[in-house]
C-alpha cells in the first residue's frame, strides 16, 4: 500500500508488504525491518453506496536489538500520515518481546486509515 511505504520512507528501515523473503543475494533478514498486510472494509454508506473505506494495517517491526526507539519513530510517522493506532503490543514483560525462533525482538501494531470514496 503506497500510503504505508510513503509514511515510513524516511525511517531508513526496509518495509515489505506481506513477508520478508530470503534471496540468494540476501539470505538473512535485515537487522531491523517492517512487514505489513492490509484489509479494507466499507466504513460508511449513503444512498446505498459506500462513501468511505477503512483500511486496517497489521504491521510487525522486527529488530536484532531493542526496538523501543524505532517503535517511537514508526508511531510518529504513521500518525503524521493520518493513520490511527488501534493497538500496539510487544507481548513482553517489562521489555520488548523476544522471538527465540528468529532471534529478534518484535513489536506489532494494528493501524487504521479512513478514506473517502471518489464517486
XYZ file of C-alpha atoms in Angstrom:
119
model
C 0.000 0.000 0.000
C 1.542 3.221 -1.173
C 0.428 5.228 1.896
C 2.383 2.914 4.223
C 5.518 2.932 2.086
C 5.340 6.743 1.889
C 4.707 7.136 5.626
C 7.738 5.034 6.564
C 10.097 6.101 3.748
C 12.135 8.493 5.910
C 12.874 5.906 8.619
C 15.669 4.209 6.660
C 14.238 0.777 7.534
C 13.268 -1.786 4.885
C 9.475 -2.141 4.624
C 7.924 -5.218 2.984
C 4.317 -5.919 2.033
C 3.376 -9.409 3.222
C 6.618 -11.010 4.368
C 10.362 -10.680 4.086
C 11.724 -13.324 1.722
C 15.269 -14.583 1.614
C 17.100 -14.301 -1.696
C 20.416 -15.702 -2.843
C 21.864 -12.182 -2.516
C 20.301 -11.613 0.938
C 19.821 -14.986 2.676
C 19.479 -13.372 6.139
C 16.884 -10.826 7.230
C 17.926 -7.212 7.782
C 18.924 -6.253 11.334
C 15.726 -4.207 11.515
C 12.734 -4.314 9.158
C 8.961 -3.929 8.944
C 6.370 -6.211 7.343
C 2.677 -5.455 6.934
C -0.579 -6.653 5.439
C -3.878 -4.835 4.953
C -7.627 -5.413 4.992
C -10.083 -2.852 3.619
C -13.734 -2.582 4.655
C -16.576 -0.235 3.842
C -16.894 2.312 6.646
C -19.940 4.400 5.741
C -22.804 4.287 3.259
C -25.040 6.915 1.729
C -27.769 6.365 -0.850
C -26.975 2.634 -0.993
C -23.297 3.085 -1.856
C -20.091 3.153 0.117
C -18.814 6.674 0.787
C -15.759 5.779 2.867
C -13.394 2.889 3.482
C -11.357 1.803 6.459
C -8.064 0.096 5.730
C -6.630 -1.871 8.630
C -2.867 -2.322 8.585
C -1.330 -5.239 10.504
C 2.309 -4.289 10.992
C 5.293 -6.002 12.632
C 8.639 -4.431 13.417
C 11.447 -6.994 13.697
C 14.773 -5.991 15.236
C 18.035 -7.642 16.310
C 18.268 -5.189 19.215
C 15.854 -3.283 21.464
C 13.191 -1.791 19.125
C 11.873 0.846 21.554
C 13.349 3.883 19.771
C 12.384 2.593 16.343
C 8.835 1.874 17.544
C 8.553 5.512 18.632
C 9.688 6.629 15.165
C 7.191 4.290 13.464
C 4.376 5.630 15.655
C 5.235 9.242 14.804
C 5.486 8.528 11.075
C 2.169 6.693 10.946
C 0.349 9.406 12.921
C 1.855 12.060 10.638
C 0.485 10.158 7.611
C -3.053 10.161 9.042
C -3.244 6.626 10.424
C -4.942 5.932 13.763
C -3.465 3.307 16.066
C -5.949 0.617 17.070
C -3.474 -1.341 19.178
C 0.209 -1.904 19.833
C 1.750 -4.907 21.512
C 5.245 -6.036 22.289
C 3.911 -9.016 24.278
C 6.932 -8.844 26.548
C 7.132 -8.418 30.283
C 8.956 -5.171 31.151
C 10.895 -5.413 27.874
C 10.132 -5.933 24.195
C 9.142 -9.446 23.182
C 11.972 -11.678 22.010
C 11.251 -14.397 19.470
C 13.722 -17.232 20.038
C 12.988 -18.774 16.622
C 14.050 -15.646 14.724
C 16.425 -14.332 17.412
C 14.769 -10.935 17.034
C 12.582 -8.606 19.047
C 9.159 -7.732 17.702
C 6.504 -5.053 18.086
C 3.072 -5.498 16.482
C 0.508 -2.866 15.540
C -2.933 -2.574 14.062
C -3.414 0.779 12.328
C -6.476 2.199 10.593
C -6.759 4.680 7.731
C -10.143 6.082 6.783
C -10.559 7.364 3.234
C -13.470 8.833 1.328
C -14.613 7.011 -1.806
C -14.355 9.018 -5.024
C -17.808 8.913 -6.583
